Short mmCIF file of C-alpha atoms in Angstrom, two decimals:
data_model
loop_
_atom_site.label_atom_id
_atom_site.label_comp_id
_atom_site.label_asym_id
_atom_site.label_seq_id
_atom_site.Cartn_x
_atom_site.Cartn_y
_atom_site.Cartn_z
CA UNK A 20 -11.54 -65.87 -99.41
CA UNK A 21 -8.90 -65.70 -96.81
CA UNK A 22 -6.37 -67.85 -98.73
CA UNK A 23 -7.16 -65.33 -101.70
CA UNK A 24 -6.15 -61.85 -99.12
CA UNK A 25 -3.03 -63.64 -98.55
CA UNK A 26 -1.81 -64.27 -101.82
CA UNK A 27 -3.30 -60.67 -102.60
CA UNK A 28 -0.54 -59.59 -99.22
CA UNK A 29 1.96 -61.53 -100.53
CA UNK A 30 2.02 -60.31 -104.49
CA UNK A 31 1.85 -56.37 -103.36
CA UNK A 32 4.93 -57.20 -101.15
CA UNK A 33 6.75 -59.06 -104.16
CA UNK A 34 5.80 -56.62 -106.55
CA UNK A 35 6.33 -53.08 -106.89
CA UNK A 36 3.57 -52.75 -110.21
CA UNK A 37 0.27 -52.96 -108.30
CA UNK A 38 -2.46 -49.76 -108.60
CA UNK A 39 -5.57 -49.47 -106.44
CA UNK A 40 -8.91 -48.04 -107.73
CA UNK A 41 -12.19 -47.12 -106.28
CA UNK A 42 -14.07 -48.09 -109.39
CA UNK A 43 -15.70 -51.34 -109.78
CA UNK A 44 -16.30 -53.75 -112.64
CA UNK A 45 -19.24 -51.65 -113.67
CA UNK A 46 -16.91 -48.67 -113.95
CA UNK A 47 -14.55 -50.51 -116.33
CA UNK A 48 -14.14 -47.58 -118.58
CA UNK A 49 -13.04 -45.09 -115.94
CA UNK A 50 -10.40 -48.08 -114.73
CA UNK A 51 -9.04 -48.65 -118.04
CA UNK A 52 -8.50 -44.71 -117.78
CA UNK A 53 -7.00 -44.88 -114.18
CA UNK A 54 -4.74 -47.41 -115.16
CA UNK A 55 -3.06 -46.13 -118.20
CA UNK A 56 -2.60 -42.47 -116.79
CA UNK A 57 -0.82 -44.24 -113.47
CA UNK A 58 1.45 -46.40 -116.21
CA UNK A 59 2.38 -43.38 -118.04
CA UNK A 60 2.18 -40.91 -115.03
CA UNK A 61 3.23 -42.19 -112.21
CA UNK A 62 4.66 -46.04 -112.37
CA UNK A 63 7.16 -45.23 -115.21
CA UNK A 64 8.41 -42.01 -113.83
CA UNK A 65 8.72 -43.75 -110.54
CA UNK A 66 10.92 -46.97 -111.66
CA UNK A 67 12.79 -44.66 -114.71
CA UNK A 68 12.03 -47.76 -117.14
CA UNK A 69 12.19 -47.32 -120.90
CA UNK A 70 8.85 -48.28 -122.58
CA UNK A 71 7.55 -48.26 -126.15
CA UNK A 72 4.27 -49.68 -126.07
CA UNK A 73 1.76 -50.72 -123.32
CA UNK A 74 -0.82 -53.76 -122.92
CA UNK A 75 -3.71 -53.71 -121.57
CA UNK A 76 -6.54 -55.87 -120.70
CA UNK A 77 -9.44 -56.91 -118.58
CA UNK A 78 -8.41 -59.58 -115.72
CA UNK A 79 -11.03 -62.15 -117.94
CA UNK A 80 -8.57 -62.37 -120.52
CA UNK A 81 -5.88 -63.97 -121.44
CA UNK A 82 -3.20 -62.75 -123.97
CA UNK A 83 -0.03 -64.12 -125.24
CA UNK A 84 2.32 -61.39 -125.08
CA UNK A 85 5.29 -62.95 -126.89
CA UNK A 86 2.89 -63.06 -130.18
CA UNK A 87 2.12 -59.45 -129.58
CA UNK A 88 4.96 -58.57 -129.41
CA UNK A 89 5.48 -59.68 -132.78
CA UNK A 90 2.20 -57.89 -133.90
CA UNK A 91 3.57 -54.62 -132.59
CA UNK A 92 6.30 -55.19 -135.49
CA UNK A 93 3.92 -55.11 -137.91
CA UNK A 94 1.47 -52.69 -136.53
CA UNK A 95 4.81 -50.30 -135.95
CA UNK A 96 4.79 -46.54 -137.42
CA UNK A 97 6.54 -43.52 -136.51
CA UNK A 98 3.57 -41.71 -135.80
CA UNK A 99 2.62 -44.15 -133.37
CA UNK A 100 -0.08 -47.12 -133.18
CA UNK A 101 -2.92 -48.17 -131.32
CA UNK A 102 -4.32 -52.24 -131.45
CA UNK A 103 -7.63 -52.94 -130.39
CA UNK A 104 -9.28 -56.65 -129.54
CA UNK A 105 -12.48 -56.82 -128.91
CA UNK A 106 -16.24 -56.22 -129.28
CA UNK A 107 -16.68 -52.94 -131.29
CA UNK A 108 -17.97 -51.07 -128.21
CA UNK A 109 -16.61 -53.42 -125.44
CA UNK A 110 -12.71 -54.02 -126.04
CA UNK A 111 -11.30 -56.63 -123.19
CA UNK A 112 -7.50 -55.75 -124.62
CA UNK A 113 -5.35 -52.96 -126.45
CA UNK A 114 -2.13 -52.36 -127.39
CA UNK A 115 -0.90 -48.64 -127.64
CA UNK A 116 2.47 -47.43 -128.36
CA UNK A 117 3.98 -45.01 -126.30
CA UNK A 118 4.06 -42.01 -128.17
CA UNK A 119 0.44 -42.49 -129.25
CA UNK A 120 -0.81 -43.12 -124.96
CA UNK A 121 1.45 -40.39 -124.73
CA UNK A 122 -0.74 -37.71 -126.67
CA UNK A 123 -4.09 -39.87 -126.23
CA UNK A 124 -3.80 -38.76 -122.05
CA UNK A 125 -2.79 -35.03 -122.97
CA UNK A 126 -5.86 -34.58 -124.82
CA UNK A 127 -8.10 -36.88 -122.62
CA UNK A 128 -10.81 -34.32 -122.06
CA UNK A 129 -11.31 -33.31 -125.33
CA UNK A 130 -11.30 -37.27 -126.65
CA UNK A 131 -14.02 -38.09 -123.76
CA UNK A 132 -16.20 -35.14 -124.40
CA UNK A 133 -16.95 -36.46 -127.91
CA UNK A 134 -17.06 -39.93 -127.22
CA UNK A 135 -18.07 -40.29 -123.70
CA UNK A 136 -19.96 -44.00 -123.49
CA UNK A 137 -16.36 -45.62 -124.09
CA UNK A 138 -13.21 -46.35 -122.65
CA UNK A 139 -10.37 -44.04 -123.58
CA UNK A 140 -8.73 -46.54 -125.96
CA UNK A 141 -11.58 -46.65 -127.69
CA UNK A 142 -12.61 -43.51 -127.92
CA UNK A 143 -8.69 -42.09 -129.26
CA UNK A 144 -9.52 -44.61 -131.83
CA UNK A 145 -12.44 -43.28 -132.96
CA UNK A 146 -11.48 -39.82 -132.41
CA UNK A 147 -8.34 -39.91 -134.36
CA UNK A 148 -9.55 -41.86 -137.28
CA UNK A 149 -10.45 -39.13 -139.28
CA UNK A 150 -8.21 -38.08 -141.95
CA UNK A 151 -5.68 -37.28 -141.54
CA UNK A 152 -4.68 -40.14 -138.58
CA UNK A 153 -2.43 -39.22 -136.11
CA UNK A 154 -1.37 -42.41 -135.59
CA UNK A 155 -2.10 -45.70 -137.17
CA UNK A 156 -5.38 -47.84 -135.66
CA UNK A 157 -6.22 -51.50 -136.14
CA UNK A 158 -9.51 -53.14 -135.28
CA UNK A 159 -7.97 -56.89 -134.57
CA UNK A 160 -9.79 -59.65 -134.35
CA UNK A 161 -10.32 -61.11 -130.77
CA UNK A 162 -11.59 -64.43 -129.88
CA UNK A 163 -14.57 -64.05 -127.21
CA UNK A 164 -14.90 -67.08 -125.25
CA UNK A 165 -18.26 -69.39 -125.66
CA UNK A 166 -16.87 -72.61 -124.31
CA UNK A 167 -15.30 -74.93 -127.21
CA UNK A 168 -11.58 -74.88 -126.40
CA UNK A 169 -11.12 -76.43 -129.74
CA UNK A 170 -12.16 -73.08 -131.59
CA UNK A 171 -8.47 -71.79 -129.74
CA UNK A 172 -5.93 -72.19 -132.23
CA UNK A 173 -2.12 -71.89 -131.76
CA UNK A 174 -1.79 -68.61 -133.47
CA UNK A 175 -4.96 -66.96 -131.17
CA UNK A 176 -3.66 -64.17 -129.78
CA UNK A 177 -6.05 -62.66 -127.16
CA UNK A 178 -9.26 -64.73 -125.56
CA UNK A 179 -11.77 -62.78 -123.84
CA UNK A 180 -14.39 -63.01 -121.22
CA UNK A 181 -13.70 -66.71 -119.41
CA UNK A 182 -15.37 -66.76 -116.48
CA UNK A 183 -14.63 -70.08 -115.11
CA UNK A 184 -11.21 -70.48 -113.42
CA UNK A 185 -11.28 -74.29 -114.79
CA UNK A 186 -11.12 -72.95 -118.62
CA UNK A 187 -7.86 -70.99 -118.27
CA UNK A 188 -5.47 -73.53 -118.21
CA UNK A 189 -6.64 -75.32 -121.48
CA UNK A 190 -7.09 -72.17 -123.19
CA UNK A 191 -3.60 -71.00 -122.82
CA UNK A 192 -2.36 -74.37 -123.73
CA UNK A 193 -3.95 -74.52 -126.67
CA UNK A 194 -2.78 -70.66 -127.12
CA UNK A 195 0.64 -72.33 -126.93
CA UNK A 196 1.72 -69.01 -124.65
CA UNK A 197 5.52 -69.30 -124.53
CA UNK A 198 7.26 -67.80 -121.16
CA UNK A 199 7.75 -63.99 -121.61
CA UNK A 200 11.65 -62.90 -121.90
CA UNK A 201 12.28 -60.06 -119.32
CA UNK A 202 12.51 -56.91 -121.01
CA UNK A 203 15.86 -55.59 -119.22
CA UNK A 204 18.45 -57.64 -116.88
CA UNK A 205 20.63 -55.53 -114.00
CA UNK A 206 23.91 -57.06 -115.30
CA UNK A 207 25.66 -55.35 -111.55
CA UNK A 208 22.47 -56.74 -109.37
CA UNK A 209 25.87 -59.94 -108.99
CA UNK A 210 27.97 -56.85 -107.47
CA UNK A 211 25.26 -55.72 -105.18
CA UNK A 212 23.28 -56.48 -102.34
CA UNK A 213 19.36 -57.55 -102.05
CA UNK A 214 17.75 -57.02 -98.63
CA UNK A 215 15.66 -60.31 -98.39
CA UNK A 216 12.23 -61.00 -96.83
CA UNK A 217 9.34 -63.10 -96.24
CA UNK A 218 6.07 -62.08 -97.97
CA UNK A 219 4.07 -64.95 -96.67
CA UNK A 220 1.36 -64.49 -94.17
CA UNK A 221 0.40 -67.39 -92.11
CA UNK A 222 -3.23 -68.77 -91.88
CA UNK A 223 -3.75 -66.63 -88.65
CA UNK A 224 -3.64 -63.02 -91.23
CA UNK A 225 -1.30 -62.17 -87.25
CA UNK A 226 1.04 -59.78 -90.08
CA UNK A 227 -1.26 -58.75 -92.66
CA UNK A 228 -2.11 -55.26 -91.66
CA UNK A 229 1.52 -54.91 -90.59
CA UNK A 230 2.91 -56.72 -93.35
CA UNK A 231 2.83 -54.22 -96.20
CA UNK A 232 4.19 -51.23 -94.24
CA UNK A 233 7.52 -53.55 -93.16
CA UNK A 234 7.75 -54.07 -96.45
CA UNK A 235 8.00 -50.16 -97.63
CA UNK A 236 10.44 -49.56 -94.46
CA UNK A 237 12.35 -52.61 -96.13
CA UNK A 238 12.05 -51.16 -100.18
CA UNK A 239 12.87 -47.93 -98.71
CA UNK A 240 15.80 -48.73 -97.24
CA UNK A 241 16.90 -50.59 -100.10
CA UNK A 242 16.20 -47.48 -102.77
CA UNK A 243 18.42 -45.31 -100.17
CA UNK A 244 21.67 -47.35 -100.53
CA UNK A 245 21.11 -48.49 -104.23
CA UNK A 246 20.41 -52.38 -103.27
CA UNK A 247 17.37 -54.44 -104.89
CA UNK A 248 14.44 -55.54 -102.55
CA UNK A 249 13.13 -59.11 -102.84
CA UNK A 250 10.33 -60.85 -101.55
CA UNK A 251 9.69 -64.41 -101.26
CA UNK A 252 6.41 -66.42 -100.47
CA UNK A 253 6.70 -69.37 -102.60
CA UNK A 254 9.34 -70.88 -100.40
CA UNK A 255 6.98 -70.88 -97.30
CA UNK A 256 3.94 -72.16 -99.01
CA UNK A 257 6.39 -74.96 -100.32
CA UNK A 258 7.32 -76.26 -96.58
CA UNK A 259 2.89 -76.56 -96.46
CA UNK A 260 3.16 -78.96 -99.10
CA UNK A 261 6.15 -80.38 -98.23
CA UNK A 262 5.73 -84.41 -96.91
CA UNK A 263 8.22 -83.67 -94.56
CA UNK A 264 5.83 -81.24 -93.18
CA UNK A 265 8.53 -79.04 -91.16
CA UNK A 266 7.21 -75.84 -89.89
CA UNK A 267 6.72 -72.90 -92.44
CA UNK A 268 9.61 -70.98 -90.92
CA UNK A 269 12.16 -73.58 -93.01
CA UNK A 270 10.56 -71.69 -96.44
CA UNK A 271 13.55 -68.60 -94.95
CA UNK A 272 16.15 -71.39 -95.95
CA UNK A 273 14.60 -71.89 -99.37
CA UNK A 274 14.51 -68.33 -100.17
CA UNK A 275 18.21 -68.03 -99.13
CA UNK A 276 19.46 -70.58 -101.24
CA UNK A 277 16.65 -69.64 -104.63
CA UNK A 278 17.87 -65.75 -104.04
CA UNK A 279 21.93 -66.10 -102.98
CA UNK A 280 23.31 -66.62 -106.82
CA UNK A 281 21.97 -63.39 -107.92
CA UNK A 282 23.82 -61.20 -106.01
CA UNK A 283 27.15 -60.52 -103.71
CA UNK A 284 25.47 -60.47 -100.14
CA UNK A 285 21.94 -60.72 -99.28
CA UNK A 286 20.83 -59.13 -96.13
CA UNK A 287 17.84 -61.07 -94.65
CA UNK A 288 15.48 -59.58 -92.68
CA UNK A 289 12.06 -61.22 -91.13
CA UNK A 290 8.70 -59.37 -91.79
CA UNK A 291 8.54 -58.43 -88.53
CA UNK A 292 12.38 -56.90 -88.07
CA UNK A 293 12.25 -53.12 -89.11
CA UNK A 294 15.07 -50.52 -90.16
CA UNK A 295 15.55 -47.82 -87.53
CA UNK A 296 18.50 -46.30 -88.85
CA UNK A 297 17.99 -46.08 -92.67
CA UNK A 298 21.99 -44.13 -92.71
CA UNK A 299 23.12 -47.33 -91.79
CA UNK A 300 24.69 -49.28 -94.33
CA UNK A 301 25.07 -53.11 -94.32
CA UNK A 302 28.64 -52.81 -96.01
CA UNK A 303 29.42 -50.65 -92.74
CA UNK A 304 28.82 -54.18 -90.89
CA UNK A 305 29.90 -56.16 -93.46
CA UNK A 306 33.50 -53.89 -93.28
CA UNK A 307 33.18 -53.94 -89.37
CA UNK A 308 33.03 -58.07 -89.71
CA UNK A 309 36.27 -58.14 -91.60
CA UNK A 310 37.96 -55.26 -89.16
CA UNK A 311 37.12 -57.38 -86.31
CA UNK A 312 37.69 -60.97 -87.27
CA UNK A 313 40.98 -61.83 -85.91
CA UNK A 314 41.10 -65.06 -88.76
CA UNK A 315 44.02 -64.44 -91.15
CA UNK A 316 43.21 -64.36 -94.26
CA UNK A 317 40.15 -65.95 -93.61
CA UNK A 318 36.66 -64.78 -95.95
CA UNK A 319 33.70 -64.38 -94.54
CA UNK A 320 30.16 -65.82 -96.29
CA UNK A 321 27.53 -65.08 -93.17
CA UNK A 322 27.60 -62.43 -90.37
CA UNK A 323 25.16 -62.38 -87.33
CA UNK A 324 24.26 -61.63 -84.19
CA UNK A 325 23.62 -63.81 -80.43
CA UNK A 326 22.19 -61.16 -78.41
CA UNK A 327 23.41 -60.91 -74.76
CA UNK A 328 20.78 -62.97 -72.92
CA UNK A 329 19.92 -65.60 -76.03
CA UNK A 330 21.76 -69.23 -76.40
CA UNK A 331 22.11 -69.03 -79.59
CA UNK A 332 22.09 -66.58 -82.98
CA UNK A 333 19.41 -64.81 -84.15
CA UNK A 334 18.55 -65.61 -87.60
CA UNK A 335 16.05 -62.82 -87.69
CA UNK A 336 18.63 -60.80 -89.36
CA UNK A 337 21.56 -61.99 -91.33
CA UNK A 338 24.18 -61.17 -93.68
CA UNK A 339 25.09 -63.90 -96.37
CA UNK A 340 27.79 -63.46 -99.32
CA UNK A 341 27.45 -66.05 -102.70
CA UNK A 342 30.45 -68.20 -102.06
CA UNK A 343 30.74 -71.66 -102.62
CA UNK A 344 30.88 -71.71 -99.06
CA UNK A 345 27.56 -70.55 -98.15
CA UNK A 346 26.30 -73.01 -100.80
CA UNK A 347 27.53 -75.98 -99.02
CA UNK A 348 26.20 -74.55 -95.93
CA UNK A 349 22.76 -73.82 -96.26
CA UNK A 350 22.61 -76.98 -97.79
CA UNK A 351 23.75 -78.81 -94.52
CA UNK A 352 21.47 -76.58 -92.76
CA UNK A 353 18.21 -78.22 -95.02
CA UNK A 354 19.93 -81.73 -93.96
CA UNK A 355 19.60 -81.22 -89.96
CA UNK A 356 15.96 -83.22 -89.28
CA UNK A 357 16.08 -82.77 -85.59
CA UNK A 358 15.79 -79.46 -85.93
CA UNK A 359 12.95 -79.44 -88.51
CA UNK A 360 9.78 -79.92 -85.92
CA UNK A 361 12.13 -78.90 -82.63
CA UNK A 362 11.11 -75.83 -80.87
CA UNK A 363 11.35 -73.19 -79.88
CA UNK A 364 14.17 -72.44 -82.69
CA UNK A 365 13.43 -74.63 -85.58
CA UNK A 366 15.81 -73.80 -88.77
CA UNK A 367 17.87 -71.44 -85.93
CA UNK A 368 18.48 -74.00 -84.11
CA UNK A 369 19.69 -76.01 -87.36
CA UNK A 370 21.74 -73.07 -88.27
CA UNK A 371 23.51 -72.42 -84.89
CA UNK A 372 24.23 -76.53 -84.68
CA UNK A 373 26.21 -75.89 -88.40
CA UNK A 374 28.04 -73.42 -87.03
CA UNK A 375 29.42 -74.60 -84.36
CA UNK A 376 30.86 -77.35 -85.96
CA UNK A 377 34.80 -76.94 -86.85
CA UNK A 378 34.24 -77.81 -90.81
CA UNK A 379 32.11 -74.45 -91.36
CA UNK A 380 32.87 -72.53 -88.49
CA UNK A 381 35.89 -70.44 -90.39
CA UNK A 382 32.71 -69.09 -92.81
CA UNK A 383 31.00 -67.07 -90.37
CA UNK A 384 31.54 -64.21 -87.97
CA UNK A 385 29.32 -63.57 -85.27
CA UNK A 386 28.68 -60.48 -83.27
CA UNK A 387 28.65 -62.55 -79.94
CA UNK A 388 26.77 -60.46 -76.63
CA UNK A 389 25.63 -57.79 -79.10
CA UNK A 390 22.09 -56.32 -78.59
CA UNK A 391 22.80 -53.19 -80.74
CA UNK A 392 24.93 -53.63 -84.30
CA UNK A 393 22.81 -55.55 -86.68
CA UNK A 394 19.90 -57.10 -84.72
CA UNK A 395 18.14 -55.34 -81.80
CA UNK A 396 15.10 -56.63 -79.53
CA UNK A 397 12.96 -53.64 -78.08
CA UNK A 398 13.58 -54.12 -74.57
CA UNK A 399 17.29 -53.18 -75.36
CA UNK A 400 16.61 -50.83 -78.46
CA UNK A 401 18.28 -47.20 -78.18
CA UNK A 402 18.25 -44.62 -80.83
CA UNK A 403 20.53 -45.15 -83.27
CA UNK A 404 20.74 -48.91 -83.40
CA UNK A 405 20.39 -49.97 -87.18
CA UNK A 406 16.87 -52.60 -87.10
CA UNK A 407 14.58 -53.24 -84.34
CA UNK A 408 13.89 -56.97 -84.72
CA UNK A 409 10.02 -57.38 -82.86
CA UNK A 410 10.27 -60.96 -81.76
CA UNK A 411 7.59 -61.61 -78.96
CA UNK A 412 5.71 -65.17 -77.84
CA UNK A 413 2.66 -63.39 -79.63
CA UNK A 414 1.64 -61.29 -82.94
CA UNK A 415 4.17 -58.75 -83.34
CA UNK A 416 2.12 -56.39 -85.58
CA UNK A 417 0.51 -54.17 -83.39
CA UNK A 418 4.44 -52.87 -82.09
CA UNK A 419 5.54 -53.25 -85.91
CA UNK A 420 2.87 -50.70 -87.05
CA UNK A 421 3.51 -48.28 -83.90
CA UNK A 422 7.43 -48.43 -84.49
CA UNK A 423 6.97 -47.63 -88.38
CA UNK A 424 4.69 -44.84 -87.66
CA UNK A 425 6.86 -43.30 -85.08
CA UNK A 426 9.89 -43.71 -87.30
CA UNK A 427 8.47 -42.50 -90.19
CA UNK A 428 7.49 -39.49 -87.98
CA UNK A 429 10.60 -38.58 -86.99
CA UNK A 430 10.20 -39.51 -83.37
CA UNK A 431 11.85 -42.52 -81.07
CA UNK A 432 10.69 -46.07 -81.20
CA UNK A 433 11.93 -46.43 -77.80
CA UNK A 434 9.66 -48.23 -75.40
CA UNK A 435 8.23 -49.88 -77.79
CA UNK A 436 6.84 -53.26 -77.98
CA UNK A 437 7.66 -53.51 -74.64
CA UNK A 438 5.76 -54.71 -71.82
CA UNK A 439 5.35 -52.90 -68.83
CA UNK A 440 6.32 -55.31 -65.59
CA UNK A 441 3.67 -56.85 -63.49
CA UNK A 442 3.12 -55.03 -60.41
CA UNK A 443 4.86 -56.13 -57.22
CA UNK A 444 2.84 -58.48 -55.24
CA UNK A 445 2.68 -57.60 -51.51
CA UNK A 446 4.44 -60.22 -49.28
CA UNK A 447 2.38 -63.08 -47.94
CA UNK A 448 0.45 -62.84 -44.58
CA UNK A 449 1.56 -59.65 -44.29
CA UNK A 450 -1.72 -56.40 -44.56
CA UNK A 451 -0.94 -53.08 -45.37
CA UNK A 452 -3.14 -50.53 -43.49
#
C-alpha cells in the first residue's frame, strides 16, 4: 500500500489532470457526474485547451483510444454525438462530443429528475432519444470481461470490468492498443524555460505531506513567468533498479539529461527548495551570469551557487541551457563512480569534480560566497532572496510546509527552519548561587 501512495504522490506532482471525489465505487453514478462537470467546468477553462469530444470510463476498463478516435469519425454530426459501451443500465465507457456534454450539464437537473437510477450519460441518452434527437446516440457494443483473452480481438475497442491486475497486459495486447499521438505540441516550449523537479518520494513517505504543496509553489511560479513545469520520478526509481545501485539522488542527473533537449534552460529545483520571491525571474540571473562573467565571448550552459560556508556548489538549485556543451557534461558527470556511493555529496560531489577541471570549466559560471541570488539556506534567508533551499541532516518537510504557508500568507519565512542554539553550558567546577 505504501509503494501505491507514492506513485499516487508522484503522478499528482507530474500531472496537472487529477480530480478528487468524496464518492466511492458504490456512488459511481454521481462520480461519472463529478467528473465530466470538472472536465467541462473547471479543468478546460483552467488549461484554455481546445476539445471536441471527451472519454470516459471506469478505472476497470481498458479502451483503445486511437480506434475511437476513428469511431468518433463516423459517429460525427453537427448536432453533436454521444457513444455508449456497456451494459444497458451499467455503461463502464462513453464517448460524448463537446457540444452535446456541453448542453447534457446545462440541463442536468431536468435529465436526472426523469431518469434518476443512472449515470448522466446514460440518462441524456435516454432522455434525448425521443424524436426529434438533439444529438445523435449509439448503443456500441462493449466487450465485458469473463476471462478468455482469446474472445479479445484486434479490432475490440473497449473491455470492461477486469478485476485482476494480471489480465491487463494480455488484454491490451491482444487489443493491439497503439501509443496515443499527443493532441497539441508547444512548438516555443525549445525557446523557453521548464523549472525542473523531483516527484519521487523515498521509502521513508519524509516529503509526502510536503511534497504536493512544493510542487504548486513550483507550478505557480512557473504559470507567473510563462515557463512549463516538469516533474520527474521515473529517473529516481531507475537508480533502485539500477545494478550499479548508486543512491537515488543520481535519478536528478537522469532527469537533466531526459528533460534538457526540450527546452532553452531548465531551472532545477529539489522538492524541498521553495520560491520566496515569485517576481524573480530566472532570466534576471541568467542575464546577471552573462553581466558578470568576465570570459570574452565565452557562453554559458550551467549557472550555480557555493554558498559562503559550503566546499563546494549546491546542486539544489541550478540553471542549465541545451548546448552541446551541457550534453557532454552531464554525461561525464554519470561517468564519475567515486562519487556514486561517496557521501555526504554524492552526484554534487561528481558535479563540482567536472567543474573544476580546465576542459569544462569555460561552461559554467558560479555565484562563488553567495548565500542570497539563486540558492538560499534558512539560517541566512532574508526577505527578498529568490528560493529558500531547506537542506537539513533530517526531514525537511515540517519547515517546507511552515515556509509555504507563511509565504502564501503574505508574511516572512524568516526564522524558519532554523534551529534555535543549545543553551550555554555553565563552566566546569564552577556553582552558581
Amino acid at each position: 500500500m505504501q509503494a501505491q501512495v507514492r506513485d499516487l504522490h508522484g503522478e499528482f506532482m507530474e500531472f496537472n489532470d487529477w480530480h478528487f471525489t468524496n464518492k466511492t465505487v458504490t456512488d459511481r453514478h454521481d462520480i461519472w457526474d463529478d467528473a465530466l462537470n470538472w472536465a467541462v467546468n473547471t479543468f478546460v477553462p483552467e488549461v484554455e485547451i481546445k476539445v471536441n469530444k471527451v472519454v470516459i470510463f471506469d478505472s476497470t476498463t481498458i479502451v483503445d483510444l486511437p480506434k475511437l478516435e476513428e469511431s468518433a469519425k463516423l459517429s460525427a454530426d453537427p448536432k453533436g454525438f454521444v457513444q455508449i459501451w456497456g451494459e444497458s443500465a451499467t455503461p463502464f465507457a462513453a464517448m460524448v462530443s463537446f457540444n452535446a456534454l456541453d448542453q447534457i450539464l446545462k440541463n442536468k437537473a431536468t435529465i436526472k429528475e426523469k431518469h434518476a437510477p443512472v449515470d448522466l450519460v446514460t440518462a441524456a441518452s435516454l432522455y434525448y432519444a425521443a424524436p426529434p434527437a438533439a444529438f445523435k446516440i449509439v448503443k456500441a457494443d462493449g466487450m465485458l470481461w469473463e476471462g478468455d483473452v482469446d474472445e479479445v480481438l484486434p479490432s475490440t475497442l473497449v473491455v470492461g470490468q477486469i478485476f485482476q491486475q494480471e489480465d491487463w497486459f494480455p488484454i491490451a495486447e491482444k487489443m493491439a492498443i497503439q501509443p496515443t499521438q499527443a493532441c497539441a505540441v508547444d512548438v516555443n516550449r525549445g525557446k523557453n524555460i521548464a523549472v525542473l523537479t523531483s516527484s519521487y518520494i523515498y521509502a521513508d513517505m519524509c516529503m509526502a505531506e510536503a511534497s504536493l504543496p512544493s510542487t504548486d509553489n513550483k507550478k505557480t511560479y512557473a504559470a507567473k513567468h510563462g515557463y512549463d513545469f516538469v516533474a520527474r520520478g521515473a529517473e529516481f526509481a531507475q537508480e533502485d533498479l539500477d545494478l550499479r545501485h548508486r543512491r537515488l539522488v543520481w535519478g536528478k542527473i537522469g532527469a537533466i539529461q531526459k528533460v534538457l533537449p526540450h527546452y532553452e534552460w531548465l531551472l532545477w529545483m529539489d522538492m524541498d527548495a521553495v520560491v520566496a520571491d515569485m517576481d524573480k525571474d530566472a532570466r534576471e540571473i541568467i542575464r546577471l551570469a552573462k553581466d558578470m562573467d568576465e570570459r570574452e565571448g565565452n557562453e554559458i550552459s550551467l549557472i550555480v551557487a557555493k554558498p559562503l560556508r559550503d566546499k563546494m556548489l549546491n546542486a539544489g538549485v541550478m540553471l542549465i541551457k541545451n548546448t552541446e556543451w551541457s550534453r557532454r557534461f552531464w554525461k561525464e558527470v554519470q561517468r564519475r563512480k567515486d562519487w556514486y556511493y561517496k557521501p555526504p555529496s554524492y552526484e554534487q560531489g561528481a558535479i563540482w569534480e567536472v567543474m573544476q577541471d580546465p576542459e569544462w570549466s569555460s561552461g559554467v559560471y558560479m555565484f562563488d560566497r553567495d548565500d542570497h541570488t539563486m540558492n538560499t539556506f534558512p539560517k541566512v534567508y532574508k526577505d527578498g532572496d529568490f528560493i529558500i533551499h531547506f537542506a537539513p541532516a533530517g526531514c525537511p518537510a515540517e519547515p517546507v510546509l511552515e515556509a509555504l504557508l507563511k509565504l502564501e500568507a503574505g508574511e516572512s519565512a524568516v526564522g524558519v527552519g532554523v534551529q534555535p542554539a543549545p543553551p550555554k553550558q555553565a563552566a566546569a567546577g564552577k556553582r552558581r548561587v
